[in-house]
XYZ file of C-alpha atoms in Angstrom:
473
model
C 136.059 85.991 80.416
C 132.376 86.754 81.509
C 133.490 86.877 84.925
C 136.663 89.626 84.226
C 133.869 91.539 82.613
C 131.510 91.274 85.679
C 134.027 91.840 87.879
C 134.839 95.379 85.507
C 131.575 96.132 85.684
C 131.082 95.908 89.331
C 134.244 98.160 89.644
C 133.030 100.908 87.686
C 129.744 100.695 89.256
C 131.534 100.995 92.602
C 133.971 103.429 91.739
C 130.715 105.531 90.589
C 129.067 104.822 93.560
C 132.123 106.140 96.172
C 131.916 108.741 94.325
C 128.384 109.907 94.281
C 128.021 108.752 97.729
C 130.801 111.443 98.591
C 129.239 114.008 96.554
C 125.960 113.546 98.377
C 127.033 113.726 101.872
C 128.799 117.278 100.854
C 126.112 118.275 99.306
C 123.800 117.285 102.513
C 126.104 119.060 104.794
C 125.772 122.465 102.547
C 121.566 122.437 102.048
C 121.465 121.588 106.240
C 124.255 123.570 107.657
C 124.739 126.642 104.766
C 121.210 126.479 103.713
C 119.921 126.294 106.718
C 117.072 123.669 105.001
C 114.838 124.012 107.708
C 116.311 126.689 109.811
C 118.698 125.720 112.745
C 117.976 125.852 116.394
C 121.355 124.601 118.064
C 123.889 126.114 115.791
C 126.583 124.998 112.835
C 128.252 121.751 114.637
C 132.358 122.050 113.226
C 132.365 119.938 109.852
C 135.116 118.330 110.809
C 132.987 116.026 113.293
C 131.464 115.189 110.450
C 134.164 113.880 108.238
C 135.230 111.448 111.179
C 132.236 109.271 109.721
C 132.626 110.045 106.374
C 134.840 106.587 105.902
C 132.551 104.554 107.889
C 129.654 105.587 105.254
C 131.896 104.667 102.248
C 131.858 101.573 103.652
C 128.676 100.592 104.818
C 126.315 101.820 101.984
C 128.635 100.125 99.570
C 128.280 96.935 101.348
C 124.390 97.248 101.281
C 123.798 97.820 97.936
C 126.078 94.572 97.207
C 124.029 92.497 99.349
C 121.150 94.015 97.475
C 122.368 92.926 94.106
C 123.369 96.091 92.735
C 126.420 95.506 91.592
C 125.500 92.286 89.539
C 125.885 94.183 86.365
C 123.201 92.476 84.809
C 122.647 93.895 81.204
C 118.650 93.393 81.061
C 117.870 95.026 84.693
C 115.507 97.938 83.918
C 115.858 101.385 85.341
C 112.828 100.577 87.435
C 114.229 97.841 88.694
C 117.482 100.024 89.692
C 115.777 102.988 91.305
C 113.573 100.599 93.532
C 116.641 98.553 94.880
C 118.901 101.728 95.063
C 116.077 103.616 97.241
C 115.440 100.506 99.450
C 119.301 99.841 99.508
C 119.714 103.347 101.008
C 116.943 103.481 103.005
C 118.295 100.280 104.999
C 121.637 101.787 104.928
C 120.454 104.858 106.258
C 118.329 103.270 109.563
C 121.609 101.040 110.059
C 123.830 104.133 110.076
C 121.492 105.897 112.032
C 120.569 103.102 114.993
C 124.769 102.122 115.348
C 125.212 106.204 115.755
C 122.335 106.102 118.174
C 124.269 103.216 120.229
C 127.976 104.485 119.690
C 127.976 107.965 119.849
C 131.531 109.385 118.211
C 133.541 111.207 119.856
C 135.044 114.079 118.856
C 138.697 115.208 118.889
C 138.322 117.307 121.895
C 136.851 114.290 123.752
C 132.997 115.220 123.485
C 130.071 113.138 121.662
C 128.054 114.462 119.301
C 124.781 113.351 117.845
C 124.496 113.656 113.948
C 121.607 115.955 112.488
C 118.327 113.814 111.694
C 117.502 116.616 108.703
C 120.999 116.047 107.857
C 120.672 112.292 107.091
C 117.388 112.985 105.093
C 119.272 115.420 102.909
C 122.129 112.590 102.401
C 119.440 109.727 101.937
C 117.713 112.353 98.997
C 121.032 113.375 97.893
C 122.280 110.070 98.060
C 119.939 108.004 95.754
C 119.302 110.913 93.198
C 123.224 110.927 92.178
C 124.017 107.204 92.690
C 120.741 106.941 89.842
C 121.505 109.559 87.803
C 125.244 108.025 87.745
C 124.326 104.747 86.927
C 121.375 105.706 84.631
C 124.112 107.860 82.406
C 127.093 104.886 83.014
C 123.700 102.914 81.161
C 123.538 105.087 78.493
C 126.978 105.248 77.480
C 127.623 101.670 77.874
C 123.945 100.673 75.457
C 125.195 103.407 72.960
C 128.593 101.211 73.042
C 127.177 97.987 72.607
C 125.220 98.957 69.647
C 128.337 100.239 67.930
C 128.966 96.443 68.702
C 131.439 96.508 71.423
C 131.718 94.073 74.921
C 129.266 92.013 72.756
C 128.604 88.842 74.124
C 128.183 86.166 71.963
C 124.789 83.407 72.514
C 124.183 79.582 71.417
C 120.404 78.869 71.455
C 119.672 75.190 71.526
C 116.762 74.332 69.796
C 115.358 75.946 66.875
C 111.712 75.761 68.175
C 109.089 78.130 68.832
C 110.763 78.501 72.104
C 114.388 79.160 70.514
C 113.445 81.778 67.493
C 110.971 83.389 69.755
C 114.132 84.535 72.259
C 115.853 84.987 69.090
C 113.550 87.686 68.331
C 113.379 88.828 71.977
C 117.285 89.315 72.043
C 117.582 90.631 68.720
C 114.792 93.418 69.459
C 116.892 94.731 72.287
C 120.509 95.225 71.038
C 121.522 97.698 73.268
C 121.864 95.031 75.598
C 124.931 93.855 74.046
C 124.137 90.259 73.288
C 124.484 88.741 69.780
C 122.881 85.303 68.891
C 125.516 83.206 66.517
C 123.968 80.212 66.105
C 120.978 77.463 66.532
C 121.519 73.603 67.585
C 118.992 71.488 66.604
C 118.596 67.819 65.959
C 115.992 68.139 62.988
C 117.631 67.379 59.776
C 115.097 69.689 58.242
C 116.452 72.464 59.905
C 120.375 71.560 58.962
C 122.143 74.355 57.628
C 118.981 76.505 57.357
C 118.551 79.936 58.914
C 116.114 81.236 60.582
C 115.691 85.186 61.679
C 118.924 85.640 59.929
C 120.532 83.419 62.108
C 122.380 79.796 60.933
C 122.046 76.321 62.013
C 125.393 75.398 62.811
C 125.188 71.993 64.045
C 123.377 68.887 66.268
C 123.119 69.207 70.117
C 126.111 66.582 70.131
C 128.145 69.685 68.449
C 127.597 71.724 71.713
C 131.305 71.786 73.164
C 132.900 72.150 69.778
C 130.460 75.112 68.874
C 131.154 76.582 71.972
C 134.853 76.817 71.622
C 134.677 77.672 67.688
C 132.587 80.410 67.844
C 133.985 81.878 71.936
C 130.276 81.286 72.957
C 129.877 83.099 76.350
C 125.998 82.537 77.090
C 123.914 79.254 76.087
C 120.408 79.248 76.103
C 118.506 75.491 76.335
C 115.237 76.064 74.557
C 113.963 73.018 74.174
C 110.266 71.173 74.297
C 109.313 69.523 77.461
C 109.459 65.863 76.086
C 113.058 66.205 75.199
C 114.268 66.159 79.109
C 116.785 63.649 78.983
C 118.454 65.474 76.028
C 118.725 68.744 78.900
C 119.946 66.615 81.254
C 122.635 65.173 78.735
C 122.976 68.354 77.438
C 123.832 70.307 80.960
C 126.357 67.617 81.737
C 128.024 68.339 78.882
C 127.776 72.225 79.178
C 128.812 72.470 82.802
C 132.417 71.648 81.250
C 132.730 74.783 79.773
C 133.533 78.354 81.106
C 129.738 79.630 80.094
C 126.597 80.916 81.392
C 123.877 78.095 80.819
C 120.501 79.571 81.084
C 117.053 77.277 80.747
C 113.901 78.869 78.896
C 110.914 76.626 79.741
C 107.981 76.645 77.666
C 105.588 78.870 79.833
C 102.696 77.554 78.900
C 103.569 73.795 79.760
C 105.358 74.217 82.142
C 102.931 76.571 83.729
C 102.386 75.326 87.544
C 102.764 77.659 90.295
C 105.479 78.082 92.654
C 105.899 74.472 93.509
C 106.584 73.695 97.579
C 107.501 70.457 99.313
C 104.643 69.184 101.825
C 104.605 66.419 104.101
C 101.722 64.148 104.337
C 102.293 61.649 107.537
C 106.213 61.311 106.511
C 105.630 60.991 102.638
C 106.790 64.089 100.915
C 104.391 65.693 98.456
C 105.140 68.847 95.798
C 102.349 70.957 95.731
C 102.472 72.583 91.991
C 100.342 75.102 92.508
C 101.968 76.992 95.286
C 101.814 80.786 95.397
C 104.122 83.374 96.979
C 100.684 85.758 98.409
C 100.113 83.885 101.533
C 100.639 85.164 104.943
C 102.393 88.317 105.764
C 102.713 88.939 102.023
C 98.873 88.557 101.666
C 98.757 91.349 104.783
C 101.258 93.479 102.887
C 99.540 93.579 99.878
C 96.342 94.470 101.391
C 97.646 96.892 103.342
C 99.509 98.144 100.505
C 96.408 98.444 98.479
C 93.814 99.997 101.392
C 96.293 102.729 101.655
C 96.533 103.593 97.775
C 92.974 103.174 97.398
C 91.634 105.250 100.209
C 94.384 107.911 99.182
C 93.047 107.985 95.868
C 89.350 107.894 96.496
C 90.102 111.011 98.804
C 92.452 112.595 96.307
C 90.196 112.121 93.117
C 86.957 112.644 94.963
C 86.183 115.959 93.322
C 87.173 114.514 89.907
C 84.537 111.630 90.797
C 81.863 114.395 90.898
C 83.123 116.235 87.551
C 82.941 112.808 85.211
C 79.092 111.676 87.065
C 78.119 114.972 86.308
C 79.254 114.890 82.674
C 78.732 111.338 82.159
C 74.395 112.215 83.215
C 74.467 115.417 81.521
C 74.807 113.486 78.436
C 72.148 111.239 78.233
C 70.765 111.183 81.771
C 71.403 107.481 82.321
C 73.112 106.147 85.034
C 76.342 107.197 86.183
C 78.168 103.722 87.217
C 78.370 100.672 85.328
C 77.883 97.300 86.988
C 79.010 94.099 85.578
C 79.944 90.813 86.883
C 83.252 89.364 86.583
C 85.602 86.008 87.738
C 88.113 86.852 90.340
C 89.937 85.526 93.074
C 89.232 81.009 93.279
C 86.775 81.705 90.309
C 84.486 83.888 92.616
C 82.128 86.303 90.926
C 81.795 90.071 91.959
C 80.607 93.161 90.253
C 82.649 95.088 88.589
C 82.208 98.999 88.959
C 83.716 101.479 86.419
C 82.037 104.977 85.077
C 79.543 103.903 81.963
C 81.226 104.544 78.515
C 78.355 103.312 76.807
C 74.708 103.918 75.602
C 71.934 102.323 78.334
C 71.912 98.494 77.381
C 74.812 98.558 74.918
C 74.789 94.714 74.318
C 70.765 94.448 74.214
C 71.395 93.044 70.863
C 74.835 91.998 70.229
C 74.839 90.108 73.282
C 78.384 89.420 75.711
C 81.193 90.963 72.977
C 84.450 92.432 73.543
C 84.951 95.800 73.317
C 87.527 97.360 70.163
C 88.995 100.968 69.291
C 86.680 103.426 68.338
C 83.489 101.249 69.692
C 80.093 102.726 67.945
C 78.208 102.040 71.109
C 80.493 104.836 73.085
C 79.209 108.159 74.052
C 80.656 111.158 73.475
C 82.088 111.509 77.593
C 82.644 107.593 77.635
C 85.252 108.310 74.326
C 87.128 110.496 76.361
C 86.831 107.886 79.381
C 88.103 104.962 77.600
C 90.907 107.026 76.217
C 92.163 107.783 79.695
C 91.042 105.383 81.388
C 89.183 107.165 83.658
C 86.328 104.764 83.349
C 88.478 102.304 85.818
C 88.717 104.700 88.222
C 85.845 103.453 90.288
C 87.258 100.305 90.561
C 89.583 101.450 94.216
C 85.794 101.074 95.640
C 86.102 96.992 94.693
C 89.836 97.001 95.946
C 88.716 98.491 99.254
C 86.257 95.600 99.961
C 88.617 93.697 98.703
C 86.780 92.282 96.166
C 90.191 93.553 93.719
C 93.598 94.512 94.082
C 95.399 97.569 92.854
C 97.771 94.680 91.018
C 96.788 91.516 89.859
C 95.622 89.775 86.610
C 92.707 91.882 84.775
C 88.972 90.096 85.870
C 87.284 88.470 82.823
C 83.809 88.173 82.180
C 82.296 84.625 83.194
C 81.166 83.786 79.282
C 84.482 84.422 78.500
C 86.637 82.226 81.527
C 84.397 79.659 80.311
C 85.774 79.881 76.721
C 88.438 80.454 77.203
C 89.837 77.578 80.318
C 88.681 74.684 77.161
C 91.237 76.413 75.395
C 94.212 77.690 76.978
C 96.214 75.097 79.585
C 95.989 76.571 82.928
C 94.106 79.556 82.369
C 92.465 79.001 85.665
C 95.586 79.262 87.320
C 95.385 83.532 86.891
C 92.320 83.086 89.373
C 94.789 82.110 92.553
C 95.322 85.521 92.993
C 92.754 88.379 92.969
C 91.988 90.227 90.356
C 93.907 93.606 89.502
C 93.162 97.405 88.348
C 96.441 97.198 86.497
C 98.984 94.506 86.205
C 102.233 92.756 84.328
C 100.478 92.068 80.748
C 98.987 95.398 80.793
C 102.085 97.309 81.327
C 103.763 95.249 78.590
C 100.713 96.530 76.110
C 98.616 93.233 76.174
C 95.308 94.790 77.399
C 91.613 94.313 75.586
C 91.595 92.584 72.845
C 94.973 91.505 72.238
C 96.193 87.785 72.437
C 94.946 85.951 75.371
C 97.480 83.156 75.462
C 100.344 85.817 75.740
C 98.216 87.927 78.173
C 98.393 84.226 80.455
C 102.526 84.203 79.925
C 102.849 87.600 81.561
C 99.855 86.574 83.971
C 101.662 83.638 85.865
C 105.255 85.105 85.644
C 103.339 87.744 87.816
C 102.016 85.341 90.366
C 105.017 83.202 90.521
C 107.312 86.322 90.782
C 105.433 88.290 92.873
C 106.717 90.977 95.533
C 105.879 94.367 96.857
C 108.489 95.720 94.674
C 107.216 94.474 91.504
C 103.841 95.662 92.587
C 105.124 99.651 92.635
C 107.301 98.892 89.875
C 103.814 97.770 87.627
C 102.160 101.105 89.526
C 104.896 103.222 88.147
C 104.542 101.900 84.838
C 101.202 102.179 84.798
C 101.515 105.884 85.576
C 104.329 106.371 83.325
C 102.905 105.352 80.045
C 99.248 107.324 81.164
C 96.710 107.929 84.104
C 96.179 103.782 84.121
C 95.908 102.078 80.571
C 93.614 101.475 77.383
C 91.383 99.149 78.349
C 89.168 99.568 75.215
């Protein structure tokens, strides 16, 4: 069943995609040729030369975006997600189209080559990626407003009835336009038999599994279940895999919270390194690369900005214009932090190291205004270009408080593997200042372990999106 619906899915997605893909390469042709977007210099080459490729492009960008998981139909990809992988789809289908053209010139039905219009692709590529979104952004729409009238509803099992089990309870039932409908909890507790919890029943003991599933037409399982009950996963995955559904394993974050874990060899004895991360290398060159270029772009690009907040920020109160403060960052290294001063002069004199709230007394009248834009972080591209930060990353605590809080909270150290960020993944997802630390550490390591160039811009557009950075406090 789940894989008919996939496969309907992945029709209509490339049925919609033929379809704007044909659009876009008339519409190119008609901005370059009857336009004239920029002016021609050789002439209107015969449209017909044109069309000989036309079936050679419904081919190949189709075949890209599959290979780029676009056609996956998964329910809970976001629309950032899908306009990054569209736009890098077509840009690789674009320099493919473009280098075999460059090799194998067509010929025309006269008997002459002819060499395709450069402005002409760009048109297509712009054309291209705007319709295949705004397709599959209003397919989106109409198939969410459909699953909250409650059809193609697929129907969950969570096993365990945990923390871990009612808290993706919650998650799923917060988000209903994804279609997905939790019927029941398996637990082995007989203080939880037959009791319901976020509206949603007990219905039986993990040994119930392959019954429940065929009662009830269970399409997804989810195994939430504690770290110490492994062999009942194991048991419990045996039993599953004989069944036509999607099993899907939530791990407790926070105990199970090791970095990417790698196999190393030590003199012929193999050795798992837990603590692994994805930013070494050419990824480690690609995100400092990445974040010289935005930095130095914005520095440049906000400079006269820079000059209108120190002016207003002295005018004030004629202290200084820059605030310096030292914070833990990348392998528990210490740096100054820089950021426009929000604050009267020695703001902590007497409360001592505190953490800033809404509406802090100790603000000036400029640093209000700062906070509520953020526009006190600004100054913080000068650490990322001596690369003391990074435009992305997990947000730098003050020492007092790492030192708190790493007797606390298992593997809060781990956040300092990576360096420290403007923005980042818990931010975006509103848990910034003085919200709860423990959940800040959840979206903090899914970062590190999931990191990639695309998430970064996908956190930068975020960021943007919701306001010129974030709230800091």
């Amino acid at each position: 069943m789940i894989r008919t619906r996939r496969r309907s899915t992945a029709a209509l997605l490339l049925t919609g995609d033929l379809i704007a893909t044909t659009i876009a390469f008339f519409l190119a042709w008609f901005v370059r040729f009857e336009l004239e977007i920029p002016a021609l210099t050789k002439g209107v080459p015969p449209f017909h030369h044109y069309l000989l490729v036309l079936p050679a492009v419904l081919v190949l960008w189709p075949l890209v975006f599959y290979f780029h998981g676009l056609y996956q139909g998964r329910r809970d990809r976001s629309r950032i997600d899908d306009a990054l992988a569209i736009l890098l789809a077509a840009v690789v289908a674009t320099v493919l189209f473009s280098g075999v053209l460059a090799w194998l010139r067509p010929i025309a039905p006269d008997g002459t080559p002819f060499t395709f219009s450069r402005a002409f692709m760009g048109h297509f590529l712009i054309a291209q990626v705007a319709i295949v979104l705004t397709a599959r952004v209003s397919l989106r729409t109409v198939l969410r407003h459909l699953r909250r009238k409650g059809h193609n509803v697929r129907r969950i099992l969570i096993v365990g009835a945990g923390h871990l089990g009612k808290e993706i309870t919650r998650k799923i039932q917060a988000h209903r336009e994804l279609g997905f409908a939790v019927v029941g909890f398996l637990d082995d507790d007989p203080n939880k038999a037959k009791r319901r919890f976020l509206d949603v029943p007990v219905v039986g003991q993990l040994q119930d599994v392959e019954q429940v599933i065929q009662t009830q037409a269970i399409d997804h399982v989810y195994i939430a279940l504690p770290p110490e009950a492994h062999g009942k996963v194991m048991r419990l995955m045996e039993v599953v895999s004989r069944s036509c559904v999607e099993v899907k394993l939530v791990p407790d974050v926070l105990q199970y919270a090791t970095l990417n874990a790698s196999l190393e060899d030590l003199d012929g004895l193999p050795v798992i390194n837990l603590s692994q991360v994805p930013l070494k290398g050419w990824n480690s060159l690609m995100k400092r690369t990445m974040d010289v270029i935005i930095a130095g772009a914005a520095l440049l690009a906000l400079s006269p900005l820079f000059l209108l907040l120190a002016w207003l920020i002295k005018r004030e109160d004629r202290g200084p214009v820059f605030f310096r403060q030292e914070r833990m960052g990348l392998d528990g290294k210490s740096f100054m932090i820089l950021k426009f001063r929000s604050m009267g002069v020695n703001a902590e004199a007497t409360t001592g190291p505190v953490w800033a709230v809404r509406d802090d007394p100790r603000r000036t009248r400029i640093g209000s205004f700062l906070r509520r834009t953020s526009f006190d972080e600004l100054p913080q591209l000068w650490n990322v270009l001596k690369g003391e930060m990074s435009i992305v990353g997990p947000r730098p605590e003050r020492p007092t408080f790492v030192h708190e809080f790493k007797h606390k909270i298992p593997d809060y150290m781990l956040r300092h593997r990576v360096k420290a960020g403007i923005t980042g993944w818990a931010q975006v997802h509103g848990w910034r200042g003085n919200t709860s630390i423990r959940k800040r550490i959840q979206y903090d390591l899914y970062y590190i372990q999931n990191w990639s160039l695309l998430l970064d811009f996908k956190i930068v557009w975020m960021t943007l999106r919701g306001g010129i950075w974030y709230n800091a406090y």
